[in-house]
Amino acid sequence: RPSRCPCRLESDDSCEVSFKDALVFDSKPVTDGSATQENGVWERRKILPAEMISRNNFSVWSILKKCIGMELSKIAMPVVFNEPLSFLQRISEYMEHTHLIHKACSLSDSIERMQVVAAFAVSAVASQWERTGKPFNPLLGETYELVREDECYRLISEQVSHHPPVSAFHAESLKKEFKFHGSIYPKLKFWGKSVEAEPKGTMTLELLKHKEAYTWTNPMCCVHNIILGKLWIEQYGTVEIVNHSTGDKCVLNFKPCGMFGKELHKVEGYIQDKSKKKRLVIYGKWTECMYSVDPKVYDASKKTGGDSKKLKQEHSCEGEEADEMPEVQETVTVIPGSALLWRITPRPAHSAQMYNFTSFAMTLNELEPSMERLLAPTDCRLRPDIRAMENGDIDTASTEKERLEEKQRAARRERSQDKEEWSTRWFQLRTNPYTGAEDWLYTGGYFDRNYSDCPNIY
Ligand SMILES: *[C@@H]1O[C@H](CO)[C@@H](O)[C@H](O)[C@H]1NC(C)=O
Ligand SMILES: *[C@@H]1O[C@H](CO)[C@@H](O)[C@H](O)[C@H]1NC(C)=O
Ligand SMILES: *[C@@H]1O[C@H](CO)[C@@H](O)[C@H](O)[C@H]1NC(C)=O
Ligand SMILES: *[C@@H]1O[C@H](CO)[C@@H](O)[C@H](O)[C@H]1NC(C)=O
């Protein structure tokens, strides 16, 4: 049995759940028969069952030329442009760097906590790097759960609306240290050469021990050159992390790539306290690493380093020109005296043949026979189209995707005939206590594992 969960070091009553379920979910045995299996070390899969199919024989242009300016969710794209994950699984990737939340929980200084939370907010979008495959649109009522005993948390998400698409998620520490939740309304727009994704919706991180809550919104994302040339991804916009206990905040600026690409992937910002005094400067790249440094040291380094002019925040996605990915890709210049906050985990060697997945992403759709009995029937892992694509069977993936979408349409027609409203299962539209805005909040009960009234969506 695995014994990696730090929870086990705590007394039993501080843990919210028994680990009975988590154990089953956690992993699968090492199959090479090595001694580690006898020692009880279990491991998640490291690769997908099949390599991805080449997209070379498909012309996106023939599909998209009629659709400039339209919302992409209304355009039917061949499944070959997808990656074998549901959008619900994709947003679970925010959890890849949960160790940063644990670290924030353990720090007693509030400014130090804020800088680690900032690193978490940046790391949460790092998995997007080079991921140009489109995740599957979740069906209404689809769910995804992720229990990670080794990192001591569990997550549940649900597709709570179809038009517009809204995905809600809720993660919580098994030690009651934190809650991390949010709802995302991805708005995709097609601009001719690029697709812009605006991840509307608020992230809320609660550090329970410190009675603190932080909220922020993710940056904009643009996929360039979807018709011709090299696909590449840019994230830009301002992310403001607000500490709601005081109103103190951290402002992070995801820079658009700029004329000569010098700013590509750069993130810069600062933490200010309630008297608006700058306490720390934060800098780095969302594709690499993030550092923090004293503002005086930062300013001094900029003076000696010359040019520190603020680039204007142009909107990168709409523009006609500058769609080539810049060659200049300098790595982050570390200012002496900086503290490293986060560094990206390298992608596994076979990632390029597997949709540029991270090691974390490789595990998300894994389905063990023992899991099948416990899972809600609405879980993404049971979606036949995603499963077929994962196995490299594009034809089945296409026909199954069409079948599921038709089934969803038929169910909607039936509801409207009966004047029935769709009711969400695990989340309700309520008021986010920190922002005062409407938000989808988890109502609990998923892990009681009574799924008798879940809808049949597959
Ligand atoms: C692309 O099309 C060519 C010619 O029709 C065919 O020979 C080749 O196998 C196809 N490649 C893929 C990856 O489907
Ligand atoms: C956040 O709010 C808490 C509670 O009022 C306060 O003690 C702390 O200084 C704030 N932290 C930051 C980084 O602003
Ligand atoms: C993976 O990354 C490479 C290198 O940037 C890129 O050429 C390729 O299109 C990416 N593949 C996918 C599926 O996004
Ligand atoms: C499961 O839920 C259904 C409906 O909500 C209820 O009727 C049933 O008693 C529950 N079963 C168990 C074992 O709790």
PDB file of N, CA, C and O in Angstrom, residues 52 347-357 362:
ATOM      1  N   MET A  52      -0.001  10.105 -30.957  1.00  0.00           N
ATOM      2  CA  MET A  52      -1.024  10.894 -31.634  1.00  0.00           C
ATOM      3  C   MET A  52      -0.958  10.712 -33.152  1.00  0.00           C
ATOM      4  O   MET A  52       0.069  10.361 -33.711  1.00  0.00           O
ATOM      5  N   ARG A 347       9.024  18.375 -19.521  1.00  0.00           N
ATOM      6  CA  ARG A 347       8.096  17.429 -20.150  1.00  0.00           C
ATOM      7  C   ARG A 347       8.798  16.095 -20.346  1.00  0.00           C
ATOM      8  O   ARG A 347      10.011  16.067 -20.583  1.00  0.00           O
ATOM      9  N   PRO A 348       8.055  15.007 -20.279  1.00  0.00           N
ATOM     10  CA  PRO A 348       8.700  13.703 -20.485  1.00  0.00           C
ATOM     11  C   PRO A 348       9.200  13.555 -21.934  1.00  0.00           C
ATOM     12  O   PRO A 348       8.727  14.260 -22.826  1.00  0.00           O
ATOM     13  N   ALA A 349      10.118  12.637 -22.154  1.00  0.00           N
ATOM     14  CA  ALA A 349      10.804  12.503 -23.437  1.00  0.00           C
ATOM     15  C   ALA A 349       9.841  12.267 -24.600  1.00  0.00           C
ATOM     16  O   ALA A 349      10.016  12.804 -25.682  1.00  0.00           O
ATOM     17  N   HIS A 350       8.787  11.491 -24.378  1.00  0.00           N
ATOM     18  CA  HIS A 350       7.879  11.124 -25.461  1.00  0.00           C
ATOM     19  C   HIS A 350       6.715  12.110 -25.587  1.00  0.00           C
ATOM     20  O   HIS A 350       5.758  11.855 -26.280  1.00  0.00           O
ATOM     21  N   SER A 351       6.808  13.233 -24.886  1.00  0.00           N
ATOM     22  CA  SER A 351       5.711  14.199 -24.858  1.00  0.00           C
ATOM     23  C   SER A 351       5.313  14.671 -26.256  1.00  0.00           C
ATOM     24  O   SER A 351       4.125  14.802 -26.563  1.00  0.00           O
ATOM     25  N   ALA A 352       6.309  14.918 -27.131  1.00  0.00           N
ATOM     26  CA  ALA A 352       6.020  15.467 -28.462  1.00  0.00           C
ATOM     27  C   ALA A 352       5.109  14.549 -29.274  1.00  0.00           C
ATOM     28  O   ALA A 352       4.313  15.022 -30.079  1.00  0.00           O
ATOM     29  N   GLN A 353       5.204  13.242 -29.076  1.00  0.00           N
ATOM     30  CA  GLN A 353       4.330  12.307 -29.800  1.00  0.00           C
ATOM     31  C   GLN A 353       2.995  12.139 -29.078  1.00  0.00           C
ATOM     32  O   GLN A 353       2.113  11.421 -29.540  1.00  0.00           O
ATOM     33  N   MET A 354       2.884  12.759 -27.921  1.00  0.00           N
ATOM     34  CA  MET A 354       1.673  12.579 -27.111  1.00  0.00           C
ATOM     35  C   MET A 354       1.096  13.930 -26.730  1.00  0.00           C
ATOM     36  O   MET A 354       0.923  14.243 -25.556  1.00  0.00           O
ATOM     37  N   TYR A 355       0.826  14.741 -27.756  1.00  0.00           N
ATOM     38  CA  TYR A 355       0.094  15.998 -27.589  1.00  0.00           C
ATOM     39  C   TYR A 355       0.819  17.002 -26.702  1.00  0.00           C
ATOM     40  O   TYR A 355       0.211  17.913 -26.165  1.00  0.00           O
ATOM     41  N   ASN A 356       2.126  16.827 -26.535  1.00  0.00           N
ATOM     42  CA  ASN A 356       2.913  17.684 -25.634  1.00  0.00           C
ATOM     43  C   ASN A 356       2.386  17.647 -24.198  1.00  0.00           C
ATOM     44  O   ASN A 356       2.484  18.639 -23.467  1.00  0.00           O
ATOM     45  N   PHE A 357       1.851  16.529 -23.797  1.00  0.00           N
ATOM     46  CA  PHE A 357       1.353  16.381 -22.424  1.00  0.00           C
ATOM     47  C   PHE A 357       2.506  16.472 -21.422  1.00  0.00           C
ATOM     48  O   PHE A 357       3.625  16.061 -21.698  1.00  0.00           O
ATOM     49  N   MET A 362      -0.553  13.041 -18.551  1.00  0.00           N
ATOM     50  CA  MET A 362      -0.572  11.645 -19.024  1.00  0.00           C
ATOM     51  C   MET A 362      -1.452  10.763 -18.127  1.00  0.00           C
ATOM     52  O   MET A 362      -2.027   9.785 -18.574  1.00  0.00           O
TER      53      MET A 362
END
